[in-house]
mmCIF file of C-alpha atoms in Angstrom:
data_model
loop_
_atom_site.group_PDB
_atom_site.id
_atom_site.type_symbol
_atom_site.label_atom_id
_atom_site.label_comp_id
_atom_site.label_asym_id
_atom_site.label_seq_id
_atom_site.Cartn_x
_atom_site.Cartn_y
_atom_site.Cartn_z
ATOM 1 C CA UNK A 1 3.135 -43.156 -26.404
ATOM 2 C CA UNK A 2 0.354 -41.718 -25.036
ATOM 3 C CA UNK A 3 -0.415 -37.802 -25.354
ATOM 4 C CA UNK A 4 -0.952 -36.503 -22.063
ATOM 5 C CA UNK A 5 -1.764 -33.068 -23.515
ATOM 6 C CA UNK A 6 -4.101 -33.593 -26.491
ATOM 7 C CA UNK A 7 -7.455 -31.860 -26.013
ATOM 8 C CA UNK A 8 -10.087 -33.837 -27.027
ATOM 9 C CA UNK A 9 -13.086 -33.303 -28.763
ATOM 10 C CA UNK A 10 -14.881 -30.958 -31.176
ATOM 11 C CA UNK A 11 -15.177 -27.159 -30.872
ATOM 12 C CA UNK A 12 -18.342 -27.198 -29.781
ATOM 13 C CA UNK A 13 -17.420 -30.148 -26.874
ATOM 14 C CA UNK A 14 -14.543 -27.467 -25.674
ATOM 15 C CA UNK A 15 -16.988 -24.327 -25.067
ATOM 16 C CA UNK A 16 -19.036 -26.626 -23.488
ATOM 17 C CA UNK A 17 -16.192 -27.974 -21.022
ATOM 18 C CA UNK A 18 -16.040 -24.384 -19.963
ATOM 19 C CA UNK A 19 -19.409 -22.997 -19.726
ATOM 20 C CA UNK A 20 -19.660 -25.784 -17.227
ATOM 21 C CA UNK A 21 -16.584 -24.804 -15.072
ATOM 22 C CA UNK A 22 -17.489 -21.126 -14.719
ATOM 23 C CA UNK A 23 -20.373 -21.862 -12.427
ATOM 24 C CA UNK A 24 -18.092 -24.162 -10.581
ATOM 25 C CA UNK A 25 -15.761 -21.446 -9.978
ATOM 26 C CA UNK A 26 -18.759 -19.411 -8.606
ATOM 27 C CA UNK A 27 -19.739 -22.089 -6.090
ATOM 28 C CA UNK A 28 -16.309 -22.902 -4.895
ATOM 29 C CA UNK A 29 -16.120 -18.750 -3.747
ATOM 30 C CA UNK A 30 -19.599 -20.014 -1.707
ATOM 31 C CA UNK A 31 -18.354 -22.402 0.052
ATOM 32 C CA UNK A 32 -16.344 -19.985 2.758
ATOM 33 C CA UNK A 33 -17.200 -17.261 5.102
ATOM 34 C CA UNK A 34 -14.861 -14.802 4.034
ATOM 35 C CA UNK A 35 -14.483 -11.221 3.552
ATOM 36 C CA UNK A 36 -13.396 -9.863 0.017
ATOM 37 C CA UNK A 37 -11.204 -6.849 -0.489
ATOM 38 C CA UNK A 38 -10.847 -4.225 -2.865
ATOM 39 C CA UNK A 39 -8.796 -4.990 -6.011
ATOM 40 C CA UNK A 40 -6.899 -2.663 -7.805
ATOM 41 C CA UNK A 41 -4.360 -5.744 -9.391
ATOM 42 C CA UNK A 42 -5.272 -7.560 -12.125
ATOM 43 C CA UNK A 43 -5.975 -11.521 -10.394
ATOM 44 C CA UNK A 44 -2.313 -13.020 -11.409
ATOM 45 C CA UNK A 45 -3.890 -14.508 -14.829
ATOM 46 C CA UNK A 46 -1.511 -12.481 -16.295
ATOM 47 C CA UNK A 47 1.323 -15.117 -16.868
ATOM 48 C CA UNK A 48 0.650 -17.487 -20.316
ATOM 49 C CA UNK A 49 -0.434 -20.917 -19.797
ATOM 50 C CA UNK A 50 0.133 -23.605 -22.392
ATOM 51 C CA UNK A 51 -2.159 -26.251 -20.713
ATOM 52 C CA UNK A 52 -4.895 -27.133 -22.214
ATOM 53 C CA UNK A 53 -7.198 -26.849 -19.238
ATOM 54 C CA UNK A 54 -5.895 -25.831 -15.858
ATOM 55 C CA UNK A 55 -7.869 -25.199 -12.265
ATOM 56 C CA UNK A 56 -5.790 -22.365 -10.392
ATOM 57 C CA UNK A 57 -5.885 -21.688 -6.769
ATOM 58 C CA UNK A 58 -4.189 -18.308 -5.289
ATOM 59 C CA UNK A 59 -3.547 -17.114 -1.867
ATOM 60 C CA UNK A 60 -1.063 -13.799 -1.013
ATOM 61 C CA UNK A 61 -1.115 -12.388 2.263
ATOM 62 C CA UNK A 62 -1.424 -8.286 2.005
ATOM 63 C CA UNK A 63 -0.357 -6.058 5.304
ATOM 64 C CA UNK A 64 -0.980 -2.667 5.282
ATOM 65 C CA UNK A 65 2.183 -1.741 3.592
ATOM 66 C CA UNK A 66 0.707 -2.795 0.493
ATOM 67 C CA UNK A 67 -2.878 -0.940 0.849
ATOM 68 C CA UNK A 68 -0.385 2.713 1.498
ATOM 69 C CA UNK A 69 1.263 1.857 -1.787
ATOM 70 C CA UNK A 70 -1.403 0.194 -4.501
ATOM 71 C CA UNK A 71 -2.794 3.172 -5.009
ATOM 72 C CA UNK A 72 -6.674 4.027 -3.526
ATOM 73 C CA UNK A 73 -7.616 7.436 -2.617
ATOM 74 C CA UNK A 74 -6.123 9.020 0.583
ATOM 75 C CA UNK A 75 -9.634 9.453 2.225
ATOM 76 C CA UNK A 76 -9.963 5.747 1.772
ATOM 77 C CA UNK A 77 -7.905 5.585 5.044
ATOM 78 C CA UNK A 78 -10.088 7.778 7.089
ATOM 79 C CA UNK A 79 -11.125 6.258 10.353
ATOM 80 C CA UNK A 80 -8.373 3.472 10.031
ATOM 81 C CA UNK A 81 -6.558 3.166 13.433
ATOM 82 C CA UNK A 82 -2.783 4.075 12.837
ATOM 83 C CA UNK A 83 0.768 3.612 14.454
ATOM 84 C CA UNK A 84 2.920 6.478 13.785
ATOM 85 C CA UNK A 85 6.730 4.888 14.166
ATOM 86 C CA UNK A 86 8.516 8.218 14.946
ATOM 87 C CA UNK A 87 8.953 11.600 13.345
ATOM 88 C CA UNK A 88 9.190 11.459 9.040
ATOM 89 C CA UNK A 89 10.093 9.781 7.163
ATOM 90 C CA UNK A 90 9.018 6.752 9.467
ATOM 91 C CA UNK A 91 6.006 4.789 8.792
ATOM 92 C CA UNK A 92 2.518 5.551 9.306
ATOM 93 C CA UNK A 93 1.467 1.812 9.773
ATOM 94 C CA UNK A 94 -2.512 1.190 9.228
ATOM 95 C CA UNK A 95 -4.481 -1.914 11.066
ATOM 96 C CA UNK A 96 -5.613 -3.185 8.231
ATOM 97 C CA UNK A 97 -4.693 -6.824 7.015
ATOM 98 C CA UNK A 98 -5.798 -9.040 4.152
ATOM 99 C CA UNK A 99 -5.315 -12.540 2.895
ATOM 100 C CA UNK A 100 -5.882 -12.785 -0.567
ATOM 101 C CA UNK A 101 -7.855 -15.983 -2.293
ATOM 102 C CA UNK A 102 -8.651 -16.676 -5.945
ATOM 103 C CA UNK A 103 -9.697 -19.430 -7.908
ATOM 104 C CA UNK A 104 -9.293 -19.212 -11.816
ATOM 105 C CA UNK A 105 -9.802 -21.559 -14.959
ATOM 106 C CA UNK A 106 -7.962 -21.828 -18.356
ATOM 107 C CA UNK A 107 -8.985 -23.143 -21.348
ATOM 108 C CA UNK A 108 -7.859 -23.291 -24.825
ATOM 109 C CA UNK A 109 -11.041 -23.751 -27.499
ATOM 110 C CA UNK A 110 -8.686 -23.644 -30.121
ATOM 111 C CA UNK A 111 -4.700 -23.599 -30.981
ATOM 112 C CA UNK A 112 -4.704 -19.885 -31.372
ATOM 113 C CA UNK A 113 -7.480 -19.223 -28.593
ATOM 114 C CA UNK A 114 -7.555 -19.179 -25.001
ATOM 115 C CA UNK A 115 -10.589 -18.358 -23.002
ATOM 116 C CA UNK A 116 -10.108 -17.744 -18.939
ATOM 117 C CA UNK A 117 -12.352 -16.546 -15.777
ATOM 118 C CA UNK A 118 -11.088 -15.438 -11.993
ATOM 119 C CA UNK A 119 -12.674 -14.882 -9.517
ATOM 120 C CA UNK A 120 -10.612 -13.025 -6.143
ATOM 121 C CA UNK A 121 -11.339 -12.944 -2.964
ATOM 122 C CA UNK A 122 -9.940 -12.107 0.503
ATOM 123 C CA UNK A 123 -9.940 -12.919 4.174
ATOM 124 C CA UNK A 124 -9.978 -9.079 5.101
ATOM 125 C CA UNK A 125 -10.409 -7.112 8.359
ATOM 126 C CA UNK A 126 -8.874 -4.083 9.851
ATOM 127 C CA UNK A 127 -9.740 -1.907 13.148
ATOM 128 C CA UNK A 128 -11.219 1.118 13.147
ATOM 129 C CA UNK A 129 -10.340 4.304 14.762
ATOM 130 C CA UNK A 130 -12.259 3.247 18.196
ATOM 131 C CA UNK A 131 -10.235 0.014 18.165
ATOM 132 C CA UNK A 132 -13.616 -2.132 17.252
ATOM 133 C CA UNK A 133 -12.863 -4.793 14.183
ATOM 134 C CA UNK A 134 -14.388 -4.384 11.125
ATOM 135 C CA UNK A 135 -15.266 -6.620 8.080
ATOM 136 C CA UNK A 136 -17.294 -7.534 5.202
ATOM 137 C CA UNK A 137 -18.549 -10.959 3.509
ATOM 138 C CA UNK A 138 -19.266 -10.597 0.000
ATOM 139 C CA UNK A 139 -18.095 -11.711 -3.961
ATOM 140 C CA UNK A 140 -15.505 -9.408 -5.091
ATOM 141 C CA UNK A 141 -15.378 -8.565 -9.116
ATOM 142 C CA UNK A 142 -15.663 -11.224 -11.581
ATOM 143 C CA UNK A 143 -12.598 -11.392 -14.286
ATOM 144 C CA UNK A 144 -13.075 -12.521 -18.052
ATOM 145 C CA UNK A 145 -10.174 -12.687 -20.336
ATOM 146 C CA UNK A 146 -8.755 -13.831 -23.521
ATOM 147 C CA UNK A 147 -5.957 -14.211 -25.360
ATOM 148 C CA UNK A 148 -5.425 -14.574 -29.108
ATOM 149 C CA UNK A 149 -1.939 -16.249 -30.580
ATOM 150 C CA UNK A 150 -0.774 -14.295 -33.795
ATOM 151 C CA UNK A 151 2.409 -16.260 -34.444
ATOM 152 C CA UNK A 152 3.210 -19.461 -32.540
ATOM 153 C CA UNK A 153 1.836 -22.748 -31.095
ATOM 154 C CA UNK A 154 0.271 -23.587 -27.927
ATOM 155 C CA UNK A 155 2.264 -26.455 -27.310
ATOM 156 C CA UNK A 156 5.873 -24.844 -27.231
ATOM 157 C CA UNK A 157 8.474 -22.437 -28.553
ATOM 158 C CA UNK A 158 7.954 -18.740 -29.268
ATOM 159 C CA UNK A 159 4.515 -16.837 -29.195
ATOM 160 C CA UNK A 160 3.204 -13.267 -29.682
ATOM 161 C CA UNK A 161 -0.500 -12.574 -28.936
ATOM 162 C CA UNK A 162 -3.204 -10.233 -27.892
ATOM 163 C CA UNK A 163 -4.564 -10.373 -24.709
ATOM 164 C CA UNK A 164 -7.194 -8.428 -22.817
ATOM 165 C CA UNK A 165 -9.503 -8.972 -19.689
ATOM 166 C CA UNK A 166 -12.925 -7.286 -18.570
ATOM 167 C CA UNK A 167 -13.871 -7.256 -15.112
ATOM 168 C CA UNK A 168 -17.168 -6.919 -14.105
ATOM 169 C CA UNK A 169 -18.443 -4.476 -10.960
ATOM 170 C CA UNK A 170 -19.828 -7.443 -9.384
ATOM 171 C CA UNK A 171 -18.821 -6.578 -5.698
ATOM 172 C CA UNK A 172 -19.985 -3.614 -3.848
ATOM 173 C CA UNK A 173 -19.048 0.182 -4.335
ATOM 174 C CA UNK A 174 -16.560 1.422 -1.865
ATOM 175 C CA UNK A 175 -18.096 4.789 -2.244
ATOM 176 C CA UNK A 176 -21.166 3.533 -0.446
ATOM 177 C CA UNK A 177 -19.606 1.928 2.836
ATOM 178 C CA UNK A 178 -18.477 3.538 5.968
ATOM 179 C CA UNK A 179 -14.921 1.586 5.490
ATOM 180 C CA UNK A 180 -13.944 2.042 1.838
ATOM 181 C CA UNK A 181 -11.026 -0.113 1.945
ATOM 182 C CA UNK A 182 -13.046 -3.443 2.544
ATOM 183 C CA UNK A 183 -15.284 -3.012 -0.323
ATOM 184 C CA UNK A 184 -15.607 -6.099 -2.654
ATOM 185 C CA UNK A 185 -14.456 -4.110 -5.608
ATOM 186 C CA UNK A 186 -14.044 -0.694 -7.640
ATOM 187 C CA UNK A 187 -17.972 0.141 -8.162
ATOM 188 C CA UNK A 188 -17.407 0.140 -11.609
ATOM 189 C CA UNK A 189 -16.105 -2.352 -14.658
ATOM 190 C CA UNK A 190 -13.259 -1.439 -16.635
ATOM 191 C CA UNK A 191 -11.400 -3.361 -19.536
ATOM 192 C CA UNK A 192 -7.519 -3.823 -20.554
ATOM 193 C CA UNK A 193 -5.748 -5.113 -23.854
ATOM 194 C CA UNK A 194 -2.507 -5.594 -24.575
ATOM 195 C CA UNK A 195 0.085 -7.648 -26.327
ATOM 196 C CA UNK A 196 1.995 -10.891 -25.175
ATOM 197 C CA UNK A 197 5.436 -12.284 -26.144
ATOM 198 C CA UNK A 198 7.203 -15.482 -25.247
ATOM 199 C CA UNK A 199 10.598 -17.246 -26.392
ATOM 200 C CA UNK A 200 12.336 -20.508 -25.339
ATOM 201 C CA UNK A 201 16.070 -20.947 -25.515
ATOM 202 C CA UNK A 202 17.397 -24.094 -24.057
ATOM 203 C CA UNK A 203 16.670 -24.461 -20.408
ATOM 204 C CA UNK A 204 15.439 -20.699 -19.852
ATOM 205 C CA UNK A 205 11.958 -19.456 -20.662
ATOM 206 C CA UNK A 206 10.964 -15.454 -21.508
ATOM 207 C CA UNK A 207 7.843 -14.047 -20.925
ATOM 208 C CA UNK A 208 6.784 -10.523 -21.094
ATOM 209 C CA UNK A 209 3.321 -8.465 -21.372
ATOM 210 C CA UNK A 210 1.889 -4.765 -21.982
ATOM 211 C CA UNK A 211 -0.972 -3.873 -21.153
ATOM 212 C CA UNK A 212 -3.494 -0.852 -20.880
ATOM 213 C CA UNK A 213 -6.250 -0.859 -18.186
ATOM 214 C CA UNK A 214 -9.394 1.601 -18.309
ATOM 215 C CA UNK A 215 -12.245 1.791 -15.769
ATOM 216 C CA UNK A 216 -15.482 3.273 -16.160
ATOM 217 C CA UNK A 217 -16.847 6.435 -14.125
ATOM 218 C CA UNK A 218 -18.458 6.151 -11.145
ATOM 219 C CA UNK A 219 -21.506 8.399 -10.102
ATOM 220 C CA UNK A 220 -21.647 8.752 -6.201
ATOM 221 C CA UNK A 221 -24.733 10.096 -4.834
ATOM 222 C CA UNK A 222 -24.393 12.609 -2.059
ATOM 223 C CA UNK A 223 -24.956 9.940 0.514
ATOM 224 C CA UNK A 224 -21.291 9.279 0.461
ATOM 225 C CA UNK A 225 -19.429 10.668 3.285
ATOM 226 C CA UNK A 226 -15.812 11.152 1.475
ATOM 227 C CA UNK A 227 -16.653 12.885 -1.795
ATOM 228 C CA UNK A 228 -20.270 13.749 -1.632
ATOM 229 C CA UNK A 229 -22.062 14.009 -4.893
ATOM 230 C CA UNK A 230 -20.273 13.863 -8.192
ATOM 231 C CA UNK A 231 -18.125 11.461 -10.663
ATOM 232 C CA UNK A 232 -15.314 9.754 -9.518
ATOM 233 C CA UNK A 233 -12.782 8.389 -11.866
ATOM 234 C CA UNK A 234 -10.372 5.678 -11.259
ATOM 235 C CA UNK A 235 -6.704 6.189 -12.846
ATOM 236 C CA UNK A 236 -5.800 4.837 -16.392
ATOM 237 C CA UNK A 237 -3.004 2.062 -15.862
ATOM 238 C CA UNK A 238 -0.710 0.629 -17.765
ATOM 239 C CA UNK A 239 1.064 -2.732 -17.049
ATOM 240 C CA UNK A 240 4.397 -4.490 -18.321
ATOM 241 C CA UNK A 241 5.386 -7.598 -16.492
ATOM 242 C CA UNK A 242 9.201 -9.215 -17.835
ATOM 243 C CA UNK A 243 9.660 -12.796 -16.583
ATOM 244 C CA UNK A 244 12.486 -15.447 -16.818
ATOM 245 C CA UNK A 245 12.524 -18.548 -16.243
ATOM 246 C CA UNK A 246 15.169 -21.562 -15.766
ATOM 247 C CA UNK A 247 14.516 -25.229 -15.917
ATOM 248 C CA UNK A 248 16.679 -26.361 -12.810
ATOM 249 C CA UNK A 249 15.305 -29.750 -13.022
ATOM 250 C CA UNK A 250 13.147 -32.640 -15.809
ATOM 251 C CA UNK A 251 12.418 -36.093 -15.471
ATOM 252 C CA UNK A 252 9.346 -37.554 -17.102
ATOM 253 C CA UNK A 253 6.319 -35.452 -16.234
ATOM 254 C CA UNK A 254 8.030 -33.967 -13.341
ATOM 255 C CA UNK A 255 10.012 -30.798 -13.494
ATOM 256 C CA UNK A 256 11.346 -27.758 -11.242
ATOM 257 C CA UNK A 257 11.647 -24.304 -12.242
ATOM 258 C CA UNK A 258 13.261 -21.129 -10.900
ATOM 259 C CA UNK A 259 12.051 -17.585 -11.998
ATOM 260 C CA UNK A 260 12.202 -14.349 -12.036
ATOM 261 C CA UNK A 261 9.416 -11.578 -12.138
ATOM 262 C CA UNK A 262 9.483 -7.577 -12.772
ATOM 263 C CA UNK A 263 6.042 -6.075 -13.112
ATOM 264 C CA UNK A 264 5.394 -2.366 -13.139
ATOM 265 C CA UNK A 265 1.868 -0.606 -13.021
ATOM 266 C CA UNK A 266 1.790 3.300 -14.169
ATOM 267 C CA UNK A 267 -1.121 4.955 -12.805
ATOM 268 C CA UNK A 268 -2.610 8.337 -14.133
ATOM 269 C CA UNK A 269 -4.753 10.452 -12.642
ATOM 270 C CA UNK A 270 -7.831 9.832 -10.168
ATOM 271 C CA UNK A 271 -10.341 12.628 -10.156
ATOM 272 C CA UNK A 272 -13.718 13.675 -9.026
ATOM 273 C CA UNK A 273 -15.834 16.163 -10.245
ATOM 274 C CA UNK A 274 -12.590 16.647 -13.008
ATOM 275 C CA UNK A 275 -10.645 17.716 -9.848
ATOM 276 C CA UNK A 276 -7.345 15.449 -8.942
ATOM 277 C CA UNK A 277 -7.542 13.361 -6.153
ATOM 278 C CA UNK A 278 -4.138 12.545 -4.160
ATOM 279 C CA UNK A 279 -3.389 8.359 -3.683
ATOM 280 C CA UNK A 280 -0.630 6.652 -2.253
ATOM 281 C CA UNK A 281 -0.340 7.761 1.368
ATOM 282 C CA UNK A 282 3.999 6.742 1.060
ATOM 283 C CA UNK A 283 5.508 9.693 -0.257
ATOM 284 C CA UNK A 284 7.489 8.785 -3.609
ATOM 285 C CA UNK A 285 10.546 10.522 -2.206
ATOM 286 C CA UNK A 286 10.399 8.750 1.093
ATOM 287 C CA UNK A 287 9.925 12.061 3.392
ATOM 288 C CA UNK A 288 7.773 14.907 3.614
ATOM 289 C CA UNK A 289 3.611 15.242 3.053
ATOM 290 C CA UNK A 290 1.396 12.954 0.339
ATOM 291 C CA UNK A 291 1.395 14.981 -2.803
ATOM 292 C CA UNK A 292 1.064 12.275 -5.295
ATOM 293 C CA UNK A 293 -1.328 12.436 -8.274
ATOM 294 C CA UNK A 294 0.317 9.891 -9.928
ATOM 295 C CA UNK A 295 2.025 7.010 -9.454
ATOM 296 C CA UNK A 296 4.761 4.137 -11.339
ATOM 297 C CA UNK A 297 4.831 0.906 -8.870
ATOM 298 C CA UNK A 298 7.456 -1.491 -9.308
ATOM 299 C CA UNK A 299 6.842 -5.227 -8.393
ATOM 300 C CA UNK A 300 10.080 -7.381 -7.916
ATOM 301 C CA UNK A 301 9.273 -11.409 -7.183
ATOM 302 C CA UNK A 302 11.231 -14.476 -7.499
ATOM 303 C CA UNK A 303 10.068 -18.369 -6.827
ATOM 304 C CA UNK A 304 10.084 -21.992 -7.484
ATOM 305 C CA UNK A 305 7.670 -24.065 -9.499
ATOM 306 C CA UNK A 306 7.465 -27.842 -9.273
ATOM 307 C CA UNK A 307 5.397 -29.753 -11.296
ATOM 308 C CA UNK A 308 4.580 -32.724 -9.319
ATOM 309 C CA UNK A 309 2.621 -35.190 -12.339
ATOM 310 C CA UNK A 310 1.215 -34.301 -15.315
ATOM 311 C CA UNK A 311 -2.253 -33.291 -13.008
ATOM 312 C CA UNK A 312 -0.379 -30.897 -10.277
ATOM 313 C CA UNK A 313 1.879 -28.025 -10.150
ATOM 314 C CA UNK A 314 2.757 -25.685 -6.821
ATOM 315 C CA UNK A 315 4.345 -22.211 -6.837
ATOM 316 C CA UNK A 316 5.880 -20.063 -4.392
ATOM 317 C CA UNK A 317 6.479 -16.605 -4.872
ATOM 318 C CA UNK A 318 7.850 -13.558 -2.795
ATOM 319 C CA UNK A 319 7.047 -10.174 -3.833
ATOM 320 C CA UNK A 320 9.142 -6.929 -2.584
ATOM 321 C CA UNK A 321 6.582 -3.942 -2.619
ATOM 322 C CA UNK A 322 7.664 -1.185 -4.061
ATOM 323 C CA UNK A 323 10.696 -2.179 -5.938
ATOM 324 C CA UNK A 324 12.407 0.964 -7.333
ATOM 325 C CA UNK A 325 16.367 0.914 -6.917
ATOM 326 C CA UNK A 326 17.341 -0.335 -9.993
ATOM 327 C CA UNK A 327 15.299 2.235 -11.811
ATOM 328 C CA UNK A 328 15.351 6.027 -9.954
ATOM 329 C CA UNK A 329 17.309 7.357 -7.321
ATOM 330 C CA UNK A 330 14.847 7.877 -5.294
ATOM 331 C CA UNK A 331 14.671 6.717 -1.627
ATOM 332 C CA UNK A 332 12.210 3.858 -0.586
ATOM 333 C CA UNK A 333 9.255 5.078 0.671
ATOM 334 C CA UNK A 334 8.485 5.047 4.326
ATOM 335 C CA UNK A 335 6.432 1.943 4.074
ATOM 336 C CA UNK A 336 7.365 -1.416 2.191
ATOM 337 C CA UNK A 337 7.981 -5.477 2.822
ATOM 338 C CA UNK A 338 7.676 -8.354 1.482
ATOM 339 C CA UNK A 339 4.155 -10.302 -0.365
ATOM 340 C CA UNK A 340 3.837 -13.996 0.157
ATOM 341 C CA UNK A 341 1.874 -15.997 -1.975
ATOM 342 C CA UNK A 342 1.333 -19.467 -3.325
ATOM 343 C CA UNK A 343 -0.283 -20.916 -6.126
ATOM 344 C CA UNK A 344 -1.758 -24.951 -6.943
ATOM 345 C CA UNK A 345 -2.507 -25.667 -10.737
ATOM 346 C CA UNK A 346 -4.649 -28.836 -11.443
ATOM 347 C CA UNK A 347 -4.837 -30.417 -14.896
ATOM 348 C CA UNK A 348 -8.251 -32.311 -15.378
ATOM 349 C CA UNK A 349 -7.116 -33.672 -18.989
#
């Protein structure tokens, strides 16, 4: 029987294939006239891929409630048109909406070492305080990542691996813009390191990951109208993911899988000139003014993955943000809702 999942070629040929794919992703991002948004979460490449080589395309809508929870500095909302729905604790809505897109490639160079590259971008727009539409059209921050399996096999079975990514400051700097929410990146490079684990049991498979992420400090000059001159530091982040998949249908190369995924992001102090900066316009308790200087945000997701054939897979996912009721007695934050995402994966070999 022919093995559709064999990875042909020598080690050097695999490296050349991966290096040829990265310029292709760069070209794809330049084909459309889109605007790119500030990206505080890692591009969705944290899920382990067993495919020898795969190309993925991602789409996710991000309304106002996402931006008030995701952890940007409170001054970033200055000048954005607001709609207040009644007295506190009713939400304040901001005229900010984004549809994030992205392209990613994964490739295994050996049975233990996987490399990947991702380019996020988004169609992003907002209304300023005068009701005028503002947008930006530039590249976002390029991410590259790697996974090394300490135990287990790429093809199937249980595994434990070391995982990490590096984010280049290839986008624009939010502190050099009139409307920082339209920035193409954080304004500084960052890196993350962590562990991933996976188990298989009958029709079920389980995935867990933990990562620690740090962003380099940013030097802000006196032309910045939010903070003035000084040193800005994004928070350190602790990411954790748990996912369970159930194989609902499997025949030959085709299958249907249901999955549930829970992600957590714990954020430390955000500082400017060593002074704490508040972020997260929604009060953690759903009432009262903003006082948040740290945060713990949960994402609860469910979805369906359909593998049409050996070359093509489609995945749809719905995410509730923020999700806190299972872990705390706090009330919901004033603004929350559902995110919708869609992923297409192609396997050329």
